[in-house]
PDB file of C-alpha atoms in Angstrom:
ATOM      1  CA  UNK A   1      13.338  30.457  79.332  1.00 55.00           C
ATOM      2  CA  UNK A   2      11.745  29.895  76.326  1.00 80.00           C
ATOM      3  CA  UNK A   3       9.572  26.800  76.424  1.00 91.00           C
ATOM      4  CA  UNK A   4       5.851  26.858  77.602  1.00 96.00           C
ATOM      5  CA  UNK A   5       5.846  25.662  81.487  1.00 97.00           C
ATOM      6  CA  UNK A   6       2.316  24.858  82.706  1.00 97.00           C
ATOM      7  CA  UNK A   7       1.371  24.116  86.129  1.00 98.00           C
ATOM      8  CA  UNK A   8      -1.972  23.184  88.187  1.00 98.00           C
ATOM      9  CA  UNK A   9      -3.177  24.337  91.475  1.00 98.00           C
ATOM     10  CA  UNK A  10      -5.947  22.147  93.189  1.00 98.00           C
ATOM     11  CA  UNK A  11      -7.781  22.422  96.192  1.00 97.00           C
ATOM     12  CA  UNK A  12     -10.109  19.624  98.424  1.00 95.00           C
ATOM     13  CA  UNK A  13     -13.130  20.636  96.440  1.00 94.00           C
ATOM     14  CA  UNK A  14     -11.951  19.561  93.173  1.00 95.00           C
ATOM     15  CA  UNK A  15     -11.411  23.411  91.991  1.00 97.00           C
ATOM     16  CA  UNK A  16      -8.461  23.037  89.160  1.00 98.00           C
ATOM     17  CA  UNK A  17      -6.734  26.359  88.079  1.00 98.00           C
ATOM     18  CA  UNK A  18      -4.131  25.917  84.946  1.00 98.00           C
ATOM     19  CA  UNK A  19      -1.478  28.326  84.543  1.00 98.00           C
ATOM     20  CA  UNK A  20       1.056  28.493  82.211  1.00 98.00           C
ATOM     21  CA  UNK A  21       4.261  30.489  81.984  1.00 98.00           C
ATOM     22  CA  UNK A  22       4.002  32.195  78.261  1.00 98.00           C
ATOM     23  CA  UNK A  23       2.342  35.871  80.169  1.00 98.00           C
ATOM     24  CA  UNK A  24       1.897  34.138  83.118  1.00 98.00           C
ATOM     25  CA  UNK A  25      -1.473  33.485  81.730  1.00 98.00           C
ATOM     26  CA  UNK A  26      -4.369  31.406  83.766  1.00 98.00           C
ATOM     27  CA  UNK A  27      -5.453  29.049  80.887  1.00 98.00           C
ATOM     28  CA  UNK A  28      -8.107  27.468  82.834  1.00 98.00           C
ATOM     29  CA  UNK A  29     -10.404  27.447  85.860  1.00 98.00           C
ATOM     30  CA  UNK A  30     -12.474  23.832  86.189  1.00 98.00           C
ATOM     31  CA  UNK A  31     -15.383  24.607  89.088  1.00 97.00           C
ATOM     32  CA  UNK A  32     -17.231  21.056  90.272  1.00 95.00           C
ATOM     33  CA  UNK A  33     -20.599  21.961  89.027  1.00 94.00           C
ATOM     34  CA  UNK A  34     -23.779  19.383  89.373  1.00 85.00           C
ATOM     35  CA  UNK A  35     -20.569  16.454  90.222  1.00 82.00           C
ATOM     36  CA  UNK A  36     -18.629  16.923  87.227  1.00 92.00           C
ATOM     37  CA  UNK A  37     -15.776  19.467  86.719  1.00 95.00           C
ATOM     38  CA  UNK A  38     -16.644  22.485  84.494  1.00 97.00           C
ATOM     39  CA  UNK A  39     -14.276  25.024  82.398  1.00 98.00           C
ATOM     40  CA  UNK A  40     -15.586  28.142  83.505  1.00 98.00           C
ATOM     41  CA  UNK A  41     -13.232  30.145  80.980  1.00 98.00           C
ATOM     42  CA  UNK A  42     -13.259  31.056  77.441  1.00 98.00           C
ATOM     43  CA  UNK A  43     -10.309  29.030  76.046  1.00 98.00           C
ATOM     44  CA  UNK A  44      -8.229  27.017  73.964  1.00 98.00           C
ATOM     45  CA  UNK A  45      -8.275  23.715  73.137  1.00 96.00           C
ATOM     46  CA  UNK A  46      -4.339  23.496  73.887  1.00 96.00           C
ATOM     47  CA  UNK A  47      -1.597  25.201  75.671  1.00 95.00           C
ATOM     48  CA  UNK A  48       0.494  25.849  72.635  1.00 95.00           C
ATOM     49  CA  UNK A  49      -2.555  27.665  71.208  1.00 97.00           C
ATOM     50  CA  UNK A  50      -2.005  30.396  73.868  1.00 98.00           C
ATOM     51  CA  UNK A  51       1.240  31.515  72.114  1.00 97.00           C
ATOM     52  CA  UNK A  52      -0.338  32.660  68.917  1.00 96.00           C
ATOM     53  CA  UNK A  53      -3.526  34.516  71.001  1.00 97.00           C
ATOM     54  CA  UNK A  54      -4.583  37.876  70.035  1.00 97.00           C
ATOM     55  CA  UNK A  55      -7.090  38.093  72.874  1.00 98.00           C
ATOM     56  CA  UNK A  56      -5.199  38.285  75.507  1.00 98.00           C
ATOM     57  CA  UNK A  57      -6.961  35.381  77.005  1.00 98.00           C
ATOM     58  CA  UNK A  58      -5.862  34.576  81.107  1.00 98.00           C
ATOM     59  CA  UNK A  59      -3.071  37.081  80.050  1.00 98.00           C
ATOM     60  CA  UNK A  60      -1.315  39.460  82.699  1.00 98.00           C
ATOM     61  CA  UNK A  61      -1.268  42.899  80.803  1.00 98.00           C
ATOM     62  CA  UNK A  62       1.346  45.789  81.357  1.00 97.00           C
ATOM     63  CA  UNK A  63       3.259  47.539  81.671  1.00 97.00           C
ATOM     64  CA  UNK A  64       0.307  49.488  81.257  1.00 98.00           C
ATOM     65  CA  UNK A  65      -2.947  48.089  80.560  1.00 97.00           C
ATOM     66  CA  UNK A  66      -5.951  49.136  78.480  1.00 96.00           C
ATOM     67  CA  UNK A  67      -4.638  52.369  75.996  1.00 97.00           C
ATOM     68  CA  UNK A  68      -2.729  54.956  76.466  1.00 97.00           C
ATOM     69  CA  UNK A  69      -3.318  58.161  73.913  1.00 97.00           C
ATOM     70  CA  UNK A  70      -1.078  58.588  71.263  1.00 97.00           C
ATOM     71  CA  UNK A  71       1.465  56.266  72.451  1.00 98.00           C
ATOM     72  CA  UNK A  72       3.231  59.064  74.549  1.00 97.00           C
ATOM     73  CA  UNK A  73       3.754  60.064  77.742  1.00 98.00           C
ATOM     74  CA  UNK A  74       5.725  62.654  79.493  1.00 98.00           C
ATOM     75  CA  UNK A  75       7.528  62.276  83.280  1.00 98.00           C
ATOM     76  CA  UNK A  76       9.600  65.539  84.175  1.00 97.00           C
ATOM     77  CA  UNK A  77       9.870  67.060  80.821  1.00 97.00           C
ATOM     78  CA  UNK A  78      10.840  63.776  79.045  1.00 98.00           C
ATOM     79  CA  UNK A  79       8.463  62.444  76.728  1.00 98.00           C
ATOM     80  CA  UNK A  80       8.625  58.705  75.815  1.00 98.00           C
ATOM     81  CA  UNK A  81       7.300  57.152  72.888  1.00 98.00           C
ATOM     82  CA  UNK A  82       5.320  53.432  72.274  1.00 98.00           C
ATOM     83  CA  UNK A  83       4.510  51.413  69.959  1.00 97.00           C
ATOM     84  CA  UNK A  84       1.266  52.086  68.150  1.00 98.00           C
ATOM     85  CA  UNK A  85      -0.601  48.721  68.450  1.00 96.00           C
ATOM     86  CA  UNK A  86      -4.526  49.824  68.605  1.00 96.00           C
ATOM     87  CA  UNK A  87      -4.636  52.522  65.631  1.00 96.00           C
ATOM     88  CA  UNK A  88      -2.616  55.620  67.217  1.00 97.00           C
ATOM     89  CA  UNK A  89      -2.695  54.121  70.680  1.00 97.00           C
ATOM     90  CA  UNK A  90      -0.701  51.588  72.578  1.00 98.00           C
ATOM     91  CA  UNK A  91      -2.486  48.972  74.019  1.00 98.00           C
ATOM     92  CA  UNK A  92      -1.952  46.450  76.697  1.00 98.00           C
ATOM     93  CA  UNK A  93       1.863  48.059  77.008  1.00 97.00           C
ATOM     94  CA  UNK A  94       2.662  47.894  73.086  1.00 97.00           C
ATOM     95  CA  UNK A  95       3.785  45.009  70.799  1.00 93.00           C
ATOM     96  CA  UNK A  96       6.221  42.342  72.713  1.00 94.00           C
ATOM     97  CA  UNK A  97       4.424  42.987  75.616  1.00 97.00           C
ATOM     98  CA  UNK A  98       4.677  41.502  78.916  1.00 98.00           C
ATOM     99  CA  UNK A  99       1.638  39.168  78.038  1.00 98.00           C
ATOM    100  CA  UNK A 100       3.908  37.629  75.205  1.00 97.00           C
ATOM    101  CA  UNK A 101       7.104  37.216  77.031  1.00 97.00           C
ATOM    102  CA  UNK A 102       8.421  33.864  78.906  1.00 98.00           C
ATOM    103  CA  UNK A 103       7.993  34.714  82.553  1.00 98.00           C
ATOM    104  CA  UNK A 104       9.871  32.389  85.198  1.00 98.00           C
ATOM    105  CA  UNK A 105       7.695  30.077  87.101  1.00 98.00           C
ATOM    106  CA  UNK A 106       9.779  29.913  90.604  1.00 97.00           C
ATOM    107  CA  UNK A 107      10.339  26.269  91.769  1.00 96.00           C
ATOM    108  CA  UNK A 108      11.119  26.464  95.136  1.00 97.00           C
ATOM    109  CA  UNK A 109       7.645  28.466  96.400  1.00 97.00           C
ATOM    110  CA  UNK A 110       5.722  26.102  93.841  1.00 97.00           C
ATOM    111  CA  UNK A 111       2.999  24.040  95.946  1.00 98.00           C
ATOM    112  CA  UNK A 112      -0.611  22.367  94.933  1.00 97.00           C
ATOM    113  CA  UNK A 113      -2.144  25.452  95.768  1.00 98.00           C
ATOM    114  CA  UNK A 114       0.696  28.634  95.123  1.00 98.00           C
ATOM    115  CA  UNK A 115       2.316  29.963  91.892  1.00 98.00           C
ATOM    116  CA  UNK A 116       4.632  32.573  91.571  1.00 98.00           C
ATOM    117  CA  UNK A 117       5.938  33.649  88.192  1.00 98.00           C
ATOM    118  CA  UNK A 118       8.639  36.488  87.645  1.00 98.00           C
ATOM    119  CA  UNK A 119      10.080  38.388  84.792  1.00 98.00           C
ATOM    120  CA  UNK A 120      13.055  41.068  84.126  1.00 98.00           C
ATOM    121  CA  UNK A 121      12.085  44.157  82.006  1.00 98.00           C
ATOM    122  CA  UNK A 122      14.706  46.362  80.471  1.00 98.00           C
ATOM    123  CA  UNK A 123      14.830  49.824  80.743  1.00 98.00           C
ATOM    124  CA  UNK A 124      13.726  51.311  77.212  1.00 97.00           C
ATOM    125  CA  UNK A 125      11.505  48.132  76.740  1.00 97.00           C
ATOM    126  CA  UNK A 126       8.453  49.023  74.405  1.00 97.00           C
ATOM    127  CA  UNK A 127       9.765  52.717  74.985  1.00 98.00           C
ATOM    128  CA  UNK A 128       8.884  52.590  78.892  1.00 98.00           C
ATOM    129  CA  UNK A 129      11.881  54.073  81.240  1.00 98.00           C
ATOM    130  CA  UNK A 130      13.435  52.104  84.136  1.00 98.00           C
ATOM    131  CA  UNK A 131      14.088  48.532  84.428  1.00 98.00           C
ATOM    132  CA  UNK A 132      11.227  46.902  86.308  1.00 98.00           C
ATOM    133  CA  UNK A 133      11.554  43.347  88.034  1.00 98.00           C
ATOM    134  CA  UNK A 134       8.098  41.755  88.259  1.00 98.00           C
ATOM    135  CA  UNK A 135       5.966  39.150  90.148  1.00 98.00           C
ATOM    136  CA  UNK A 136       2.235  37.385  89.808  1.00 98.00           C
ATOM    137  CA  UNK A 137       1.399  35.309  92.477  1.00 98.00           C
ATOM    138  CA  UNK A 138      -1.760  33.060  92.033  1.00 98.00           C
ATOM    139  CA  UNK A 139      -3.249  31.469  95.477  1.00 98.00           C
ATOM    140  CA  UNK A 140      -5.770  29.244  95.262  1.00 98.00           C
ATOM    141  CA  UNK A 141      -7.785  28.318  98.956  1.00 98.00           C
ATOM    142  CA  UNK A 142      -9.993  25.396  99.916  1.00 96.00           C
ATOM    143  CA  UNK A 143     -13.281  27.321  99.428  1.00 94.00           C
ATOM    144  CA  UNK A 144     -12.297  27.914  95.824  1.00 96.00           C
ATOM    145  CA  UNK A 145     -10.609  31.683  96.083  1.00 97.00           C
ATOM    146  CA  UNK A 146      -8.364  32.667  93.357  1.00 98.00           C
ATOM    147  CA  UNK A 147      -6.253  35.100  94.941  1.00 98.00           C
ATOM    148  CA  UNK A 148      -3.717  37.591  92.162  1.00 98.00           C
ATOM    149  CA  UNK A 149      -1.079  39.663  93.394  1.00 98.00           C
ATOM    150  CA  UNK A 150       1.082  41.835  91.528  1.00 98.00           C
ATOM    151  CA  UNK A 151       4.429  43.346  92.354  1.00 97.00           C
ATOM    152  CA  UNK A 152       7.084  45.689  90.755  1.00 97.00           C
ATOM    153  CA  UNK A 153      10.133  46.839  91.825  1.00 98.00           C
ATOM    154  CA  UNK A 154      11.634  49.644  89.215  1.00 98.00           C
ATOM    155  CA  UNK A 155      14.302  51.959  89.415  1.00 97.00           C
ATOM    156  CA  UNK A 156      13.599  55.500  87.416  1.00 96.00           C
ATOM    157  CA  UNK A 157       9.860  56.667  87.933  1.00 98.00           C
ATOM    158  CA  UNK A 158       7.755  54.919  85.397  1.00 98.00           C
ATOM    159  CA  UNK A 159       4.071  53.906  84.828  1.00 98.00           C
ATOM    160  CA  UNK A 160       2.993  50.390  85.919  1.00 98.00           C
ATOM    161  CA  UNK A 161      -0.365  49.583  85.388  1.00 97.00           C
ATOM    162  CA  UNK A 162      -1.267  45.790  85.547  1.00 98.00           C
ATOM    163  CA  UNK A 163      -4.225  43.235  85.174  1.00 98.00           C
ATOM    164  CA  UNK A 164      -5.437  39.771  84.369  1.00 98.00           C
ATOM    165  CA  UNK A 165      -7.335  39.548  80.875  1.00 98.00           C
ATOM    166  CA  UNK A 166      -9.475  35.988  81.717  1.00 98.00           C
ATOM    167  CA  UNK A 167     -12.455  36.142  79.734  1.00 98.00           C
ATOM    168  CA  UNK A 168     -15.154  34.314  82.210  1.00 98.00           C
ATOM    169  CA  UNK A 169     -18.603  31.922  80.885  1.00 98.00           C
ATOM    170  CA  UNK A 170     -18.939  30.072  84.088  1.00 98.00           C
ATOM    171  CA  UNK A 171     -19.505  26.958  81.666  1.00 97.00           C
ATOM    172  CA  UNK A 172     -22.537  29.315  79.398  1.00 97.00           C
ATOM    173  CA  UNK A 173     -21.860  29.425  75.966  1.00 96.00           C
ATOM    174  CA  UNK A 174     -22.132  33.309  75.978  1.00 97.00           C
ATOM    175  CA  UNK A 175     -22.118  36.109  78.257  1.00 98.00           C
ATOM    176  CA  UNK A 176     -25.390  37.423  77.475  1.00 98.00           C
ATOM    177  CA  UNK A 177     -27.151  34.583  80.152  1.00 96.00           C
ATOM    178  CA  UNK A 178     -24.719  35.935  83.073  1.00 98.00           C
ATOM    179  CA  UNK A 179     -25.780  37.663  85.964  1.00 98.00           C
ATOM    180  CA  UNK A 180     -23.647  40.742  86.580  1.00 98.00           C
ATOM    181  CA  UNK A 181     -23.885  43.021  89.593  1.00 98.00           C
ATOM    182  CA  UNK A 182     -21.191  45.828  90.249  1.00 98.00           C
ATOM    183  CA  UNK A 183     -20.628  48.331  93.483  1.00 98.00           C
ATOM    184  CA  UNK A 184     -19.710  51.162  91.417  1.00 97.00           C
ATOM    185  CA  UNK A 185     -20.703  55.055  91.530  1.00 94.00           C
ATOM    186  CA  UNK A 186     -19.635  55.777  87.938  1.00 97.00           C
ATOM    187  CA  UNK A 187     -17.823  55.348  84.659  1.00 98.00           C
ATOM    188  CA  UNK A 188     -15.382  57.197  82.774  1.00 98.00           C
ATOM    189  CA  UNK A 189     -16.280  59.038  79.822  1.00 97.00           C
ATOM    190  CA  UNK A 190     -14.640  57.684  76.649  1.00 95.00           C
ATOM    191  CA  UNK A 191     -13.762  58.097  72.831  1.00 93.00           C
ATOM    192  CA  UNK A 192     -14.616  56.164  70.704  1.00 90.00           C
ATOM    193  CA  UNK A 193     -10.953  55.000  70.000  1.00 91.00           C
ATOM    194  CA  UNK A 194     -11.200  54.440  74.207  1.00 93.00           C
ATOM    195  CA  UNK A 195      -9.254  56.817  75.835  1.00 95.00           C
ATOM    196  CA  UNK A 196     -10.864  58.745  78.773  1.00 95.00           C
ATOM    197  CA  UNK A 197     -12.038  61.428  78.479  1.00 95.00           C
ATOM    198  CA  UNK A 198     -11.548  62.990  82.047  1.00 95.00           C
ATOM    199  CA  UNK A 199     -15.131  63.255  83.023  1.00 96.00           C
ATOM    200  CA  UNK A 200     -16.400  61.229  85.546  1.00 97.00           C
ATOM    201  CA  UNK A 201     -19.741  60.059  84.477  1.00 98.00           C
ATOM    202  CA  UNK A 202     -22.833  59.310  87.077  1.00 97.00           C
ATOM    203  CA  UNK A 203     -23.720  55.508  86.845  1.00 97.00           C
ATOM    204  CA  UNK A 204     -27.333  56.458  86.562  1.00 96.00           C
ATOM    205  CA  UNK A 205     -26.866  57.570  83.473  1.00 97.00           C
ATOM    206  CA  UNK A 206     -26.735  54.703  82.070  1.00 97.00           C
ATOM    207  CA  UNK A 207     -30.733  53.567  83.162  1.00 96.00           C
ATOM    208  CA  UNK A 208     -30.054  50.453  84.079  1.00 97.00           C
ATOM    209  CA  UNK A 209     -28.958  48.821  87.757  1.00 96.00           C
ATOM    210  CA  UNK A 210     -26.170  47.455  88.179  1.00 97.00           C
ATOM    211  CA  UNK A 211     -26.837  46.430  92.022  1.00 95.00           C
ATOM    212  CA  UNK A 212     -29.540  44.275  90.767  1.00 94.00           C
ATOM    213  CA  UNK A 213     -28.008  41.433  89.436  1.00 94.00           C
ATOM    214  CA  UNK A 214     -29.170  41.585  85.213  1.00 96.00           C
ATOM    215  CA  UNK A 215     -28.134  39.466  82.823  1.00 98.00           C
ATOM    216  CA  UNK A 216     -25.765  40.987  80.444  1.00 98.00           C
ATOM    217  CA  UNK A 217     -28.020  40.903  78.006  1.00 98.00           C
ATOM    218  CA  UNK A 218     -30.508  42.976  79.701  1.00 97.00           C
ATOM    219  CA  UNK A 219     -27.763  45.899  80.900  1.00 98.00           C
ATOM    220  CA  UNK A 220     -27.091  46.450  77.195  1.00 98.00           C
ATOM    221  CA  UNK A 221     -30.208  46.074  75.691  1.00 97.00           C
ATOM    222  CA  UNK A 222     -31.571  48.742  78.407  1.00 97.00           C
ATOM    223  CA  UNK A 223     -28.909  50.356  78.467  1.00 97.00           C
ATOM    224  CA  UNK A 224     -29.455  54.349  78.117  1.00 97.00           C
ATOM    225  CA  UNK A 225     -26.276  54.913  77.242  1.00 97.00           C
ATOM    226  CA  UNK A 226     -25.489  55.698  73.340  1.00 95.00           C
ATOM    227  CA  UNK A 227     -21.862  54.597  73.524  1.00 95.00           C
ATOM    228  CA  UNK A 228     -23.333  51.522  75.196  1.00 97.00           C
ATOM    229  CA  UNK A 229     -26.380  50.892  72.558  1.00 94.00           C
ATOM    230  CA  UNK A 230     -23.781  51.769  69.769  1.00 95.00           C
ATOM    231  CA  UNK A 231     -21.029  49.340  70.565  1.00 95.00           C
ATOM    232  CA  UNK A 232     -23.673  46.634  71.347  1.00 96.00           C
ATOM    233  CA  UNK A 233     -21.748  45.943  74.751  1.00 97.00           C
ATOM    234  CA  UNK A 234     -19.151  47.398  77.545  1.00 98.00           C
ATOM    235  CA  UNK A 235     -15.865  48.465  77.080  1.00 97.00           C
ATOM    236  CA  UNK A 236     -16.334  50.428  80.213  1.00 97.00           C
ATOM    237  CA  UNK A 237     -13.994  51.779  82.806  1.00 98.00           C
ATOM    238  CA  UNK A 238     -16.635  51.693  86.385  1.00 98.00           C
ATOM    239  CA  UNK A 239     -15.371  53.750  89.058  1.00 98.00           C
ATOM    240  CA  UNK A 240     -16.196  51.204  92.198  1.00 98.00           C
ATOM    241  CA  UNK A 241     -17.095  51.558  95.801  1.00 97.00           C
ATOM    242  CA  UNK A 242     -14.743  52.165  98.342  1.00 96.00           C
ATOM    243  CA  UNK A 243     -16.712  51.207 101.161  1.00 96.00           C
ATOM    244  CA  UNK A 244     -18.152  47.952  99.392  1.00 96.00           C
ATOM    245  CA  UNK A 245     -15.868  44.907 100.194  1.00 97.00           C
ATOM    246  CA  UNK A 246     -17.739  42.782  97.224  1.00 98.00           C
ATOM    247  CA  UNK A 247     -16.778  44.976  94.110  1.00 98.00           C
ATOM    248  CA  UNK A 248     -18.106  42.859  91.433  1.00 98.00           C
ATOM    249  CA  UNK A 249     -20.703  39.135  91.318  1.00 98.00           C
ATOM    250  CA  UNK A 250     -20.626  37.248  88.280  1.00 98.00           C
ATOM    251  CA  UNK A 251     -23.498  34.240  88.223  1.00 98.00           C
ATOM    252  CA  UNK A 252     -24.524  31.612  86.142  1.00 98.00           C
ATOM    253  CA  UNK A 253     -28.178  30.821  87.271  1.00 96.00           C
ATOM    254  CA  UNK A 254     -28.395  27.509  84.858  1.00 95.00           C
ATOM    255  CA  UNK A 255     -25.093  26.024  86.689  1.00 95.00           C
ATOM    256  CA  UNK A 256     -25.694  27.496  90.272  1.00 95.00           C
ATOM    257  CA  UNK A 257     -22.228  28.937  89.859  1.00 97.00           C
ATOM    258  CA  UNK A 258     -21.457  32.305  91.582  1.00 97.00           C
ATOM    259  CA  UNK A 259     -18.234  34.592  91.261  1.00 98.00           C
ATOM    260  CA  UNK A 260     -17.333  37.404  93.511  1.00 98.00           C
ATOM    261  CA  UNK A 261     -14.456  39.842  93.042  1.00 98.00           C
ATOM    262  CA  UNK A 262     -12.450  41.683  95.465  1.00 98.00           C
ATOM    263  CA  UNK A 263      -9.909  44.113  94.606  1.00 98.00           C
ATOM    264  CA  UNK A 264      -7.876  46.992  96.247  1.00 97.00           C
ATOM    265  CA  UNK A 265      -7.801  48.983  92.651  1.00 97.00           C
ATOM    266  CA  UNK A 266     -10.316  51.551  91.875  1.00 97.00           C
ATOM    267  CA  UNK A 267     -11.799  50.163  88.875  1.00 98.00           C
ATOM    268  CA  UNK A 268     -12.950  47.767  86.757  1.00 98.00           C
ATOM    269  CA  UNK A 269     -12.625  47.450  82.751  1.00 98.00           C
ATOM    270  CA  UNK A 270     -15.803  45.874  81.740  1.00 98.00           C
ATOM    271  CA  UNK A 271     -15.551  43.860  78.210  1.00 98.00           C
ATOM    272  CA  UNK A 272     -18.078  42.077  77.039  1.00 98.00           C
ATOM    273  CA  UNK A 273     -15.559  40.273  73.961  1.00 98.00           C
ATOM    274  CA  UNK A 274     -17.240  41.678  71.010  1.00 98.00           C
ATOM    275  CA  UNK A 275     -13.997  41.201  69.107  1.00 97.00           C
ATOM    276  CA  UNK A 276     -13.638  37.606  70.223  1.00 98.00           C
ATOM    277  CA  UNK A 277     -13.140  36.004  66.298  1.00 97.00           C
ATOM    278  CA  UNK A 278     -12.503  32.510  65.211  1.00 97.00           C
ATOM    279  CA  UNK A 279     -11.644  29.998  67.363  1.00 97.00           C
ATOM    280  CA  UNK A 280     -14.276  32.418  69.840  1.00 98.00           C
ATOM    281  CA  UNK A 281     -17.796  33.850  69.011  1.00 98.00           C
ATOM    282  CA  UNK A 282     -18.177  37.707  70.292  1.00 98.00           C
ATOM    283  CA  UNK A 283     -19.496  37.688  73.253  1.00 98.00           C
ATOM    284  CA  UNK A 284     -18.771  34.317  74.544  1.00 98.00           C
ATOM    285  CA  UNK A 285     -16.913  35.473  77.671  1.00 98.00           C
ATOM    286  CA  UNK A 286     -16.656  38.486  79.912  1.00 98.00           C
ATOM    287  CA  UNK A 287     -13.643  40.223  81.207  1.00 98.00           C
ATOM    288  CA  UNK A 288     -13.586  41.946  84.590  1.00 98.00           C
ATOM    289  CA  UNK A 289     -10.129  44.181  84.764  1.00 98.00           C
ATOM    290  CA  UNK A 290      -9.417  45.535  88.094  1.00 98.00           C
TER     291      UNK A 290
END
């Protein structure tokens, strides 16, 4: 299939979640807020937009996302080479990724409130072994929970790494006036071309607290942290809680709108969108990658 397919999933409340086929991408999350429906998502003005994006907006990233050093990897011996999309790394699973690929929106589990989109990858795809057969399922509940779930079923032993890329404004016009608290312990140490660097770095160090609920603005501008300072924002990997069930609150004081995130993955890839460019601003939306 080769054609954009979009569907919505509503609930009682008047919560509206777009999705669209083209990397089974969520295009757009409407929130009633103060009686009138609100797009709580950096976005475009039109579906077909999506298929030109650089951003990655609402995208489902993989094989493997964020960066992977070099563009190599080795599994028993055999090293496997990737395309080279973010200067000597691959990023987001290389060029042709799954974000950019025509996934299959099944008919027969579609309801008002249940998505679930599939797609075939070929062994040697992007340089990655094994063929993998994939699935995103989006639920959406009557007290306005989006749940994601991610499968893969492969057949050689290969690296599978996946996550949404929604860049979230709660209806602000940057992310600098969201509230952000996080239930981590620490963050990985980094280049700067963003590849960890194995240490596991204290949260503290950064001088700033992150179970206080800040504005975004605030936990860079105090930030301690010279990568932090330098970048002017977060392209941060935090190491979260085990033990906290909330792993993440997102809030927009001036709406009364409040997002929590739950999660069974270790971490979360804080981006703050510097890089958003025309259509965007930077900084107009923040993405929370478990």
């Amino acid at each position: 299939m080769t054609e954009l397919v979009k569907t919505v999933l509503k609930n009682d409340i008047g919560m509206e979640v777009t999705l669209v086929n083209f990397g089974a991408r969520i295009t757009s999350v409407k929130y009633p807020v103060i009686d009138k429906l609100q797009e709580m998502l950096v976005r475009y003005d039109t579906t077909k937009e999506f298929v030109s994006d650089p951003f990655y907006l609402g995208a489902t990233c993989g094989r493997v996302c964020n960066r992977i050093e070099n563009a190599k990897f080795e599994i028993d011996g055999q090293q496997y080479t990737l395309p080279a999309n973010d200067g000597d790394n691959c990023l987001h699973g290389g060029d042709d990724n799954i974000s950019l690929q025509y996934w299959q929106l099944e008919q027969d589990s579609l309801t008002a409130q249940y998505a679930k989109f599939t797609l075939d990858v070929s062994d040697g795809h992007n340089g990655f072994p094994s063929n993998v057969q994939l699935a995103v399922t989006y639920q959406l509940s009557e007290n306005g929970a989006l749940t994601i779930d991610y499968w893969g079923i492969t057949d050689k032993k290969t690296p599978l790494n996946l996550t949404n890329h929604a860049y979230f404004n709660l209806g602000e016009k940057s992310c600098f006036d969201l509230q952000l608290k996080l239930s981590a312990d620490g963050f990985l140490e980094r280049s700067s071309a963003g590849i960890p660097t194995g240490e596991l770095l204290n949260i503290d160090d950064m001088g700033v607290d992150f179970a206080a609920g800040r504005s975004i603005a605030e936990l860079i501008d105090l930030n301690k942290f010279a990568q932090v300072k330098n970048e002017e924002g977060f392209d941060t990997c935090f190491v979260l809680k085990p033990e906290s069930e909330i792993k993440a609150e997102l809030r927009s004081v001036k709406n009364r709108v409040k997002m929590t995130v739950m999660t069974d993955q270790p971490s979360i890839q804080l981006y703050t969108g510097k890089f958003l460019d025309d259509p965007f601003r930077p900084y107009q939306g923040v993405c929370l990658e478990c």
